[in-house]
Tab-separated table of C-alpha atoms and ligand atoms in Angstrom:
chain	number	residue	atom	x	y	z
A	26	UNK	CA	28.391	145.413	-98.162
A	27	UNK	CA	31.671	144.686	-99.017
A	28	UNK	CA	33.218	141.216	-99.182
A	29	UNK	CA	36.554	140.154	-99.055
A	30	UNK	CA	38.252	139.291	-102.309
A	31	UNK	CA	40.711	136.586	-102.234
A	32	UNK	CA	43.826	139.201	-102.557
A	33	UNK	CA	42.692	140.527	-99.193
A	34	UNK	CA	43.182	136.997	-97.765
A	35	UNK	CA	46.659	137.313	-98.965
A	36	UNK	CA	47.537	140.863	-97.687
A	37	UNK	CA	45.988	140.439	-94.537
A	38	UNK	CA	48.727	137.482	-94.042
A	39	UNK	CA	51.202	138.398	-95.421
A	40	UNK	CA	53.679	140.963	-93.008
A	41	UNK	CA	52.887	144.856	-94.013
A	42	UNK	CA	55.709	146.803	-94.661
A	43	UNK	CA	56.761	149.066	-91.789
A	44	UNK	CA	56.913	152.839	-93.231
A	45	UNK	CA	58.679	155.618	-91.295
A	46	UNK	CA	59.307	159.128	-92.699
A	47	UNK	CA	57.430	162.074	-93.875
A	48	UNK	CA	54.693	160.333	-95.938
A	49	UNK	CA	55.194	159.607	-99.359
A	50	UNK	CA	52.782	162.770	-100.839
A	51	UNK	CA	55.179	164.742	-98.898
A	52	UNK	CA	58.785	163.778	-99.303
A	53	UNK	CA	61.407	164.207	-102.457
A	54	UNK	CA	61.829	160.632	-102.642
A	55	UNK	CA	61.007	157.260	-101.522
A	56	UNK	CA	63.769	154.751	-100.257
A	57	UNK	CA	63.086	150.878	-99.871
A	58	UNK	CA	64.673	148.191	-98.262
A	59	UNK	CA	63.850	144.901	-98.637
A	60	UNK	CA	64.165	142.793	-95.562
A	61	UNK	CA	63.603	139.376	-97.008
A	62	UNK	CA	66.732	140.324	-99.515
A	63	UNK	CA	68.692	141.077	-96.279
A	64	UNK	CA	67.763	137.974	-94.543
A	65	UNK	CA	68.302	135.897	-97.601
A	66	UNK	CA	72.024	137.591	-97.679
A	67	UNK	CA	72.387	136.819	-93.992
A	68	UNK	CA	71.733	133.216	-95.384
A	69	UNK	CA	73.663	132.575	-98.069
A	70	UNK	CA	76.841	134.283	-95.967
A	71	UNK	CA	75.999	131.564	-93.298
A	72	UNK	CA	75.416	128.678	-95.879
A	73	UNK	CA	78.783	129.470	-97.101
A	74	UNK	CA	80.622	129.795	-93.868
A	75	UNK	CA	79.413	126.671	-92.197
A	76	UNK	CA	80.276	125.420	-89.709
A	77	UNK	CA	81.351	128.724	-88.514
A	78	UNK	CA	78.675	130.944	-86.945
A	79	UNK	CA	77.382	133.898	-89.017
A	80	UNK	CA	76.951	137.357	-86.961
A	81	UNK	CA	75.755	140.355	-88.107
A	82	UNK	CA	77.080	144.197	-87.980
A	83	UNK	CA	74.669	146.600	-88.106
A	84	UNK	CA	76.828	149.504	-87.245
A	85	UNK	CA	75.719	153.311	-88.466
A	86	UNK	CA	72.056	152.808	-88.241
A	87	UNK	CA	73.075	149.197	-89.986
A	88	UNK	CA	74.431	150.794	-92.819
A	89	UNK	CA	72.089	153.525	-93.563
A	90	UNK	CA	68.933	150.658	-94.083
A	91	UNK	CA	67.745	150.941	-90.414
A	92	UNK	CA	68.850	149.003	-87.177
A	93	UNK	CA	65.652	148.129	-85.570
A	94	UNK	CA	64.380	146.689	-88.454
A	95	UNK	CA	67.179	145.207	-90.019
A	96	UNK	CA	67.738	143.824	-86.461
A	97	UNK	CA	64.529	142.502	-85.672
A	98	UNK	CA	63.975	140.735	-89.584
A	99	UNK	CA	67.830	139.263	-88.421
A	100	UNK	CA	66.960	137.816	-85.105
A	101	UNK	CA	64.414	136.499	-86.776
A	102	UNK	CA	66.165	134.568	-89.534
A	103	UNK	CA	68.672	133.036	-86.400
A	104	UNK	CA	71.457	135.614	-86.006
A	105	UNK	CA	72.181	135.626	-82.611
A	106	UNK	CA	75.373	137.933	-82.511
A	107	UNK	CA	75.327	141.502	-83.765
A	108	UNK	CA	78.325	143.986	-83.918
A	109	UNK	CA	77.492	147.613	-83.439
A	110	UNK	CA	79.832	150.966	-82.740
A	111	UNK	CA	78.834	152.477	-80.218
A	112	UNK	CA	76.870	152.062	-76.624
A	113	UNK	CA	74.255	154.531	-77.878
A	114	UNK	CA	73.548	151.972	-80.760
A	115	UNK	CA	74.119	149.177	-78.719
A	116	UNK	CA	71.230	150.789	-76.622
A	117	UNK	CA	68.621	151.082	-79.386
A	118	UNK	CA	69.420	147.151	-80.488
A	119	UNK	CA	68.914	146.049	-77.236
A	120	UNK	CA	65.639	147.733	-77.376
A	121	UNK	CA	64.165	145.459	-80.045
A	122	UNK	CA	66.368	142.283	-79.723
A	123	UNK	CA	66.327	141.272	-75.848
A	124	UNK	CA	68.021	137.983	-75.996
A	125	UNK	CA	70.614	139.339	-78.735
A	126	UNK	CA	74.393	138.772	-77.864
A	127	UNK	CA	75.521	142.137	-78.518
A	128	UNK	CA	79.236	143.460	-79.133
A	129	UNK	CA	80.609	146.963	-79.556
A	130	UNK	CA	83.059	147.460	-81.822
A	131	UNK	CA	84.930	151.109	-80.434
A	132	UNK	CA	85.130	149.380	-76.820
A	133	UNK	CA	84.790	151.292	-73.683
A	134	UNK	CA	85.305	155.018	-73.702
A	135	UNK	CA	86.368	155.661	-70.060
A	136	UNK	CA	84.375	155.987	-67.382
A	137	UNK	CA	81.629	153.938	-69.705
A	138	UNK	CA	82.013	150.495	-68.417
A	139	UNK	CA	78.999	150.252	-66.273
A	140	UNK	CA	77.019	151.362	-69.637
A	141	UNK	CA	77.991	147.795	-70.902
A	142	UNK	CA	76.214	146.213	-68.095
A	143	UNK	CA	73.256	148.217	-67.922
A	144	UNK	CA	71.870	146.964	-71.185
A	145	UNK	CA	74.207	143.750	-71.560
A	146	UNK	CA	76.411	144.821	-74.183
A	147	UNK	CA	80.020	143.375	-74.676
A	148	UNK	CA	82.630	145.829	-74.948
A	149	UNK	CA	85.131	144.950	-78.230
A	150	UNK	CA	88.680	145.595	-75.898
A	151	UNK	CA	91.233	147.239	-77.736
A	152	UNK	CA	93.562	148.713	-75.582
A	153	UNK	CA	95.264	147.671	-72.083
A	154	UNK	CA	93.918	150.533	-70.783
A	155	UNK	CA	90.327	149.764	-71.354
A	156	UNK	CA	90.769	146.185	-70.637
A	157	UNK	CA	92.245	147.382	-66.776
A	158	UNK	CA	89.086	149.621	-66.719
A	159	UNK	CA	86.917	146.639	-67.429
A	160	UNK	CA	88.138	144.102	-64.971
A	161	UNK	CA	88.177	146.743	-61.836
A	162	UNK	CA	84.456	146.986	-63.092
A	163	UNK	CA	83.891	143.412	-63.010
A	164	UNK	CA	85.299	142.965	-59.622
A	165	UNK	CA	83.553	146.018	-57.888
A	166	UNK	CA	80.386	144.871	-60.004
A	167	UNK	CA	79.740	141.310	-59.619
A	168	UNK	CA	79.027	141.700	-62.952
A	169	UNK	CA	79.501	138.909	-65.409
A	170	UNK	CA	79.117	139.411	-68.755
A	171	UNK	CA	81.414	138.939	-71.889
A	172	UNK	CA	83.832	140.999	-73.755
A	173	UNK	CA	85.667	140.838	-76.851
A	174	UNK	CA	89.552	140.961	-77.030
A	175	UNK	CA	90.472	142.927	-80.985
A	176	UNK	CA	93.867	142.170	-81.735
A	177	UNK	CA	95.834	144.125	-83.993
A	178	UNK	CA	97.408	141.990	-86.872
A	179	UNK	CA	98.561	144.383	-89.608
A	180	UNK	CA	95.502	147.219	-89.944
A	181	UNK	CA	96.765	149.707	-87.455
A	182	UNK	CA	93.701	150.639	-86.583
A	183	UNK	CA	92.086	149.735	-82.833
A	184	UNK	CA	93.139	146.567	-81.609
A	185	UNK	CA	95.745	145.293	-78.789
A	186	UNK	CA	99.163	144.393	-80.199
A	187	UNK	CA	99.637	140.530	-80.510
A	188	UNK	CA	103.270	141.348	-77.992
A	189	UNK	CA	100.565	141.583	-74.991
A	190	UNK	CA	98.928	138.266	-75.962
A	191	UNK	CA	100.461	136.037	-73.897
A	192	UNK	CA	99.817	138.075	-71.147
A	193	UNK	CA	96.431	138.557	-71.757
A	194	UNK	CA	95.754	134.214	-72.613
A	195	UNK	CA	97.130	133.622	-68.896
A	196	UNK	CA	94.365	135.769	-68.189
A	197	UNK	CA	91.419	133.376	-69.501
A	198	UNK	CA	92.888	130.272	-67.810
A	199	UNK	CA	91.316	131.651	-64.774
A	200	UNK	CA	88.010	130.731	-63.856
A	201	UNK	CA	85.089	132.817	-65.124
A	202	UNK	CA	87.086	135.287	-67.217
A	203	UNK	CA	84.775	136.837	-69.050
A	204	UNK	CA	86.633	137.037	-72.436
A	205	UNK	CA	83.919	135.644	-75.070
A	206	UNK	CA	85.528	136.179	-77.977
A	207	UNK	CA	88.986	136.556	-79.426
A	208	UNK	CA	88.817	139.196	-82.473
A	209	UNK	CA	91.070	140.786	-84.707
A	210	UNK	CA	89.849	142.710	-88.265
A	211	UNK	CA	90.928	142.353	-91.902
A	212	UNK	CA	93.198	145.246	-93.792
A	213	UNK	CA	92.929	143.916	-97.395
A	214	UNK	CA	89.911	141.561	-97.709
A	215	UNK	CA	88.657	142.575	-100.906
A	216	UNK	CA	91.785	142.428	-102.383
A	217	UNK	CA	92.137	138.832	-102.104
A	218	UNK	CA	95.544	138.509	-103.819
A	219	UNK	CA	96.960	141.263	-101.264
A	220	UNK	CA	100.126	139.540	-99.611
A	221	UNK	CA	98.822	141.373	-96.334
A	222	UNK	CA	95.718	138.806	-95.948
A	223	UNK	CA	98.080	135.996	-95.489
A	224	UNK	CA	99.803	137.490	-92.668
A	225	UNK	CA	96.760	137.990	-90.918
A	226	UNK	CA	95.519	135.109	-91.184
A	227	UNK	CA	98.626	134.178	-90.189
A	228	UNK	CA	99.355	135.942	-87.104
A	229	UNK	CA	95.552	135.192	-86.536
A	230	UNK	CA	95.945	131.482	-85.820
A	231	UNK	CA	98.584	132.222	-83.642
A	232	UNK	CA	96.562	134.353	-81.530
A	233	UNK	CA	93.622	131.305	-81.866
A	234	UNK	CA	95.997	129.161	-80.657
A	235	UNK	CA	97.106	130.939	-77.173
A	236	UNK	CA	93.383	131.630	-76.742
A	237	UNK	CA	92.030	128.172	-77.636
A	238	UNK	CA	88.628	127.192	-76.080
A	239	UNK	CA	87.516	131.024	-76.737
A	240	UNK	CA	85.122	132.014	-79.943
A	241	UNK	CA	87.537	133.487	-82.534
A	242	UNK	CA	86.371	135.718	-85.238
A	243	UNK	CA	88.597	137.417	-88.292
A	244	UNK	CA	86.486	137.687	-91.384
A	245	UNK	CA	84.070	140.856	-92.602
A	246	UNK	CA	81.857	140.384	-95.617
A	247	UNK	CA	84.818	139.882	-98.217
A	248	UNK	CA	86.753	138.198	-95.705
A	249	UNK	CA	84.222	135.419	-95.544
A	250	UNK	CA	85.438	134.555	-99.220
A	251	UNK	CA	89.162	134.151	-98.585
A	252	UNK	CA	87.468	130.744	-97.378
A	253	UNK	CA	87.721	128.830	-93.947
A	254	UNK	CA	91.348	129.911	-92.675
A	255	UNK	CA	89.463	133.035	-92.569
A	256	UNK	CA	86.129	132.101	-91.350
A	257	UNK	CA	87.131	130.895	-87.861
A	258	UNK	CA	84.259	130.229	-85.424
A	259	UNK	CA	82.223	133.037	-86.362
A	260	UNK	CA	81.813	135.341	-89.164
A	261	UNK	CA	80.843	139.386	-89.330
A	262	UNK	CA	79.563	140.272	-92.403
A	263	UNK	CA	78.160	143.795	-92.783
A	264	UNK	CA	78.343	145.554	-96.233
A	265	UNK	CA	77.703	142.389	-98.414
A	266	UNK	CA	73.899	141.540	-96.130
A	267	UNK	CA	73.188	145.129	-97.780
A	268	UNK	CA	73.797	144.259	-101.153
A	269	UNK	CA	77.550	145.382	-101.874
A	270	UNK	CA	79.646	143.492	-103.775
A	271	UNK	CA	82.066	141.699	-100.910
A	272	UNK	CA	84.177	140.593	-103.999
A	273	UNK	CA	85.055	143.308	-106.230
A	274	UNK	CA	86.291	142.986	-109.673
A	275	UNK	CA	83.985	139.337	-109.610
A	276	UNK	CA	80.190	138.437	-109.940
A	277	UNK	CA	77.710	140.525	-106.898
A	278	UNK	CA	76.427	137.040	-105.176
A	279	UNK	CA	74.558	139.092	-103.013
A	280	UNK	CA	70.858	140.195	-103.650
A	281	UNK	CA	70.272	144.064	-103.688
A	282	UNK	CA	68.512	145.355	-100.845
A	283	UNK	CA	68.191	149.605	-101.579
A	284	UNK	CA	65.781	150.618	-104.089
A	285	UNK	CA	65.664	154.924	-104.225
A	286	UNK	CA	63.514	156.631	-105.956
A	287	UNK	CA	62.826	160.116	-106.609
A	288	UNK	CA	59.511	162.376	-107.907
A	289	UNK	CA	59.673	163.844	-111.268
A	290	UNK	CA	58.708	167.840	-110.352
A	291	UNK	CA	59.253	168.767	-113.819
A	292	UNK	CA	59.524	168.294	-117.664
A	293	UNK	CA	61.190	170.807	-119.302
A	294	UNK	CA	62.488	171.590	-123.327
A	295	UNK	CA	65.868	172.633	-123.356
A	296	UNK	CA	66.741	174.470	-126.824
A	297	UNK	CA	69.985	173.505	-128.186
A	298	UNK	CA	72.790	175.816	-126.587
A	299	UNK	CA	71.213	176.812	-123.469
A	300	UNK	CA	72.271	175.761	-120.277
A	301	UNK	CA	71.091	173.946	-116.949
A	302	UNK	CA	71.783	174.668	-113.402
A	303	UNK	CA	74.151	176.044	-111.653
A	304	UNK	CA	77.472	177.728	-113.037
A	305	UNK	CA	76.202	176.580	-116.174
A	306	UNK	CA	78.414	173.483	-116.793
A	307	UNK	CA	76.085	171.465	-119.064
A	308	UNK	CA	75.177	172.970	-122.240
A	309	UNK	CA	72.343	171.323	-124.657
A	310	UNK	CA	74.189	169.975	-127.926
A	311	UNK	CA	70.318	169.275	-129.125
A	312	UNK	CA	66.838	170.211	-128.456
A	313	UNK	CA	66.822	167.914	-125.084
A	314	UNK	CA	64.216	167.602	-122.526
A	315	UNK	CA	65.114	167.509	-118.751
A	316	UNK	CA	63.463	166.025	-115.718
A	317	UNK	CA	63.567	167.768	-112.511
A	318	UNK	CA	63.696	165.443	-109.871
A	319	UNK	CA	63.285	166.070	-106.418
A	320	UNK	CA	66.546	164.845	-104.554
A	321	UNK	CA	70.028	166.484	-104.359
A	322	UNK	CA	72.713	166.609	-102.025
A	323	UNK	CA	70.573	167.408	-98.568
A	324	UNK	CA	69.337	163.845	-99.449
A	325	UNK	CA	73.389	162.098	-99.326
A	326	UNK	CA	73.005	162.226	-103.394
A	327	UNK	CA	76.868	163.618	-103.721
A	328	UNK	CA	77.459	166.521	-105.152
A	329	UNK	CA	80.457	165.722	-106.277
A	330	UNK	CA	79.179	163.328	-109.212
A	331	UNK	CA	78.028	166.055	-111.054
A	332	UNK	CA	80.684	168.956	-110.550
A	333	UNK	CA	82.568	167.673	-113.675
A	334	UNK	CA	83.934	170.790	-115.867
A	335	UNK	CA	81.224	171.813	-118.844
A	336	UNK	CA	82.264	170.360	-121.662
A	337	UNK	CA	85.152	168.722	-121.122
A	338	UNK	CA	85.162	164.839	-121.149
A	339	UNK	CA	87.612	163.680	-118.111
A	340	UNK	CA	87.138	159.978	-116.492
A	341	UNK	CA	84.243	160.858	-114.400
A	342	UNK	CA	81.024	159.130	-115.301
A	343	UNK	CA	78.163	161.237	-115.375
A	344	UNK	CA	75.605	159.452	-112.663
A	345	UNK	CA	72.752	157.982	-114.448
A	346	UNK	CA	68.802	157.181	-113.100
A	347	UNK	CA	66.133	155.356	-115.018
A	348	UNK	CA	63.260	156.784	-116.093
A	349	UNK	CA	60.022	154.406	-117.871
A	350	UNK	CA	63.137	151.291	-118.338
A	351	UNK	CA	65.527	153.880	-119.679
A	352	UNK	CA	69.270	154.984	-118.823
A	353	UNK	CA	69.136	159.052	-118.788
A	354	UNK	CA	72.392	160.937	-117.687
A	355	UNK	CA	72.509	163.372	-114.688
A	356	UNK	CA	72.981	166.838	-116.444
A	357	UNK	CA	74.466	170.176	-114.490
A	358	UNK	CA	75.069	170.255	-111.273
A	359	UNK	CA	73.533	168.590	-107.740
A	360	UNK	CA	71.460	171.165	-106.268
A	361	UNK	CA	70.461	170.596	-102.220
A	362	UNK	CA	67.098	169.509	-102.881
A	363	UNK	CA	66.889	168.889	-107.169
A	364	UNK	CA	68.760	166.988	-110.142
A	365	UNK	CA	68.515	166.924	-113.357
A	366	UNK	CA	68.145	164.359	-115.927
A	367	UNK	CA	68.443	164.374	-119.692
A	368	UNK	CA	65.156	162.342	-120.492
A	369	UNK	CA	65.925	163.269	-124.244
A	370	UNK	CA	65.867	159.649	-125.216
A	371	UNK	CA	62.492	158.456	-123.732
A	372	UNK	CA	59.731	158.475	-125.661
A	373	UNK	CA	57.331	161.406	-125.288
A	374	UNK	CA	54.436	160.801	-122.640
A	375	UNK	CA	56.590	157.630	-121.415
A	376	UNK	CA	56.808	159.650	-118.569
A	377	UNK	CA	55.024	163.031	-116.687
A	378	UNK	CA	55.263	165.084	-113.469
A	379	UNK	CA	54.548	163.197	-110.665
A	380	UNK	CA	56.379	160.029	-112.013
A	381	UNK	CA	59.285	158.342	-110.574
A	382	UNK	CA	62.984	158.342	-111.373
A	383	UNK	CA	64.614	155.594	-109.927
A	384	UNK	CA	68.375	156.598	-108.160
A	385	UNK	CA	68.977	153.358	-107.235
A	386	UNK	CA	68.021	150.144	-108.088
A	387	UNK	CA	66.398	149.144	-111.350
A	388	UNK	CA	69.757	147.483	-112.599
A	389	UNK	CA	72.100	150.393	-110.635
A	390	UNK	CA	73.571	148.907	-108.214
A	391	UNK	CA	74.890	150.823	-104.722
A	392	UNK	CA	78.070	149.672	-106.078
A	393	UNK	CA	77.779	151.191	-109.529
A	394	UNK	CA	76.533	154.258	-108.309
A	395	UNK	CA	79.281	154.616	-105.906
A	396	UNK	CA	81.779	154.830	-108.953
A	397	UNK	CA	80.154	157.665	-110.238
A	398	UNK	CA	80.574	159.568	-106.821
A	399	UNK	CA	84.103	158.369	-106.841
A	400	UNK	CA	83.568	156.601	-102.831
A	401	UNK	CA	82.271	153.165	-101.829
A	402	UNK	CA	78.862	151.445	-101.912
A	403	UNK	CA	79.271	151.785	-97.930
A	404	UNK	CA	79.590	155.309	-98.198
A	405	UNK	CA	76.506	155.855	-100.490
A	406	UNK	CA	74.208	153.825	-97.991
A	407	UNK	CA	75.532	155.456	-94.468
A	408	UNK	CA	74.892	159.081	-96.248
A	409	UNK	CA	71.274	158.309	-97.384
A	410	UNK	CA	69.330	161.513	-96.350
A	411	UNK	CA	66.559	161.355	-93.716
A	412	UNK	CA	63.970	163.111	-95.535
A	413	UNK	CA	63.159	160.069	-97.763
A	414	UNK	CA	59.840	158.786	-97.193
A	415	UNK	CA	60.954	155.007	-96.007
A	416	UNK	CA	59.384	151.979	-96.770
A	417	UNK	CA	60.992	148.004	-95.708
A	418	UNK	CA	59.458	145.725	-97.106
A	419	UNK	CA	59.377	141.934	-95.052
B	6	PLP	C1	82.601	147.278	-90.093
B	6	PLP	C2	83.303	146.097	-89.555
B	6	PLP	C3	82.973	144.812	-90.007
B	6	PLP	C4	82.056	144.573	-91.179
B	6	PLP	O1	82.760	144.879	-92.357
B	6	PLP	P1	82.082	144.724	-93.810
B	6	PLP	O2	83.201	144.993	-94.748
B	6	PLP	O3	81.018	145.769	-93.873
B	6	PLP	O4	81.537	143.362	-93.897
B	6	PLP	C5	83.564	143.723	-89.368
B	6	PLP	N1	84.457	143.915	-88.359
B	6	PLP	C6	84.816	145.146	-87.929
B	6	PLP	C7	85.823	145.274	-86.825
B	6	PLP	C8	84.260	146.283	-88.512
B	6	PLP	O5	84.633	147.495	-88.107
């Protein structure tokens, strides 16, 4: 009979990881998030924008690391407010967070506003037009819940222009207005020397002003570290609960949360002068061996980090991976479904088919590898392929 060994004790406690994907055996790679290094980021964004409140934006499948899980490990660590893009988004939140205040971000596409209602979303209002569209609902509706008013202070982007303010503050003197929060969105915030932050902080207060007694909210992630003339009442981080560096150019205070891996197909010798991969643009300048590893572009690795010229040595960075605690260089070209590595420098039988490389994580950061693909961490975590085999750990 079998007994149970104290480690048992432990695992039956302790939370199992949720997996979701093909299963490991049968996927290219593996990707992991770690949910307690979220939360803990959630934290120490909150911790340092006290007494502001800390939301959370969990837009684009909450930056490529899963929304319902991301959400639900959230909630649970006390954030209360989440920012999402879209209703369809909005939809699958409300799905696993019922008592969630829920706001989204591209506002009402028209014709959408009784979408809002139906799973208690707040539209973000950016436009006269949408706001009209949202009070007629209201009014034929009965129905009461809030909505964001995104001002426009120097981005350009969405937002109302801060000439149809005062209009709009006469409008929440009136009883049961509806407007929950006052919003507007940072241009510059990672730049923190960038004469444009100023101004919107700036213009910002003024805005806070003709809307006092409503929630106001200005800073993302970096934002939250231009300090509390940017933190307002409530915060909305999203890259930096992921892991990306909200203050470039300075020390990553945030804890990394990706870790991607991918399977080792093949160890091959490469004699000295013969090529690998496609259009031949990496030639051996020594007997090398190269790993095969099963993850290319079809998996949001970018091709682009590897379509340097053969042989000539421009700015670009080859990509690296680490293989048994060593940095090998991408070699050749990104294939759909394959890399390859120069594993020239690990020991021999340090590593076989069937091992791991690791993309991600093991001392690369989503920033660092990023630079090598030219684009932002954001942009490496929204493009992760869905044929990983995905694991989040809690
Ligand atoms: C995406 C977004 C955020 C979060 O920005 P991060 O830089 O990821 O922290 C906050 N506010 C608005 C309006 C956004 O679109």
């Amino acid at each position: 009979m079998l007994t149970k060994t104290p480690t048992d004790t432990v695992a039956a406690t302790a939370p199992q990881p949720i997996i979701a994907g093909p299963p490991e055996l049968e996927a290219g790679g593996v990707l992991t998030v770690d949910l307690a290094a979220v939360a803990m980021n959630w934290r120490a964004l909150m911790q340092r924008s006290v007494p502001a409140d800390c939301a959370a934006v969990i837009k684009a499948d909450a930056y490529g690391c899963g929304l319902e899980p991301v959400a639900v490990e959230l909630a649970r660590a006390g954030c209360r407010t989440f920012f999402v893009a879209n209703i369809a988004e909005a939809r699958r939140l409300r799905a696993v967070a019922p008592e969630a205040v829920i706001y989204v971000l591209n506002g009402i596409a028209p014709g959408s506003a009784e979408l809002f209602a139906a799973i208690d979303a707040r539209p973000v209002i950016g436009d006269i037009a949408e706001f009209v569209e949202w009070d007629a609902f209201r009014r034929a509706s009965g129905w009461q819940g809030g909505a964001a008013l995104h001002f426009d202070t120097g981005m350009n982007r969405l937002g109302l222009s801060v000439d149809e303010a005062p209009a709009l503050a006469a409008r929440v003197k009136v009883p049961d207005h509806g407007i929950s929060l006052v919003m507007s969105h940072l241009a510059c915030a990672d730049t923190k020397e960038h004469p444009l932050n100023n101004r919107q902080i700036e213009s910002f207060r003024q805005l806070r002003y003709m809307f006092r007694g409503v929630t106001a909210s200005l800073a993302n992630s970096s934002g939250i570290f231009l300090g509390p003339a940017a933190q307002c009442d409530m915060v909305r981080p999203g890259a930096a609960l992921f892991g990306i560096n909200p203050t470039p150019g300075a020390q990553n205070l945030m804890e990394p949360t990706v870790t991607l891996k991918g399977r080792i197909l093949q160890i091959r010798p490469v004699e000295r002068g013969e090529s690998v991969g496609y259009g031949a643009t990496w030639t051996a300048s020594r007997p090398s061996r190269i790993a095969i590893v099963s993850v290319g572009y079809g998996d949001g690795y970018f091709r682009v980090t590897g379509n340097f010229p053969a042989g000539k040595k421009g700015a670009a960075i080859p990509a690296q991976a680490v293989v048994a605690n060593k940095r090998c260089p991408l070699v050749g070209r990104i294939s759909m479904d394959l890399i390859a590595l120069d594993i020239t420098a690990v020991t021999e039988g340090a590593v076989r088919r069937g091992d791991y490389a690791t993309l991600i994580g093991d001392g690369i950061s989503v920033d660092e590898f990023a630079t090598w693909c030219g684009t932002i961490g954001y942009e490496v975590l929204t493009n992760l392929g869905h044929r990983y085999h995905r694991v989040w750990l809690r």
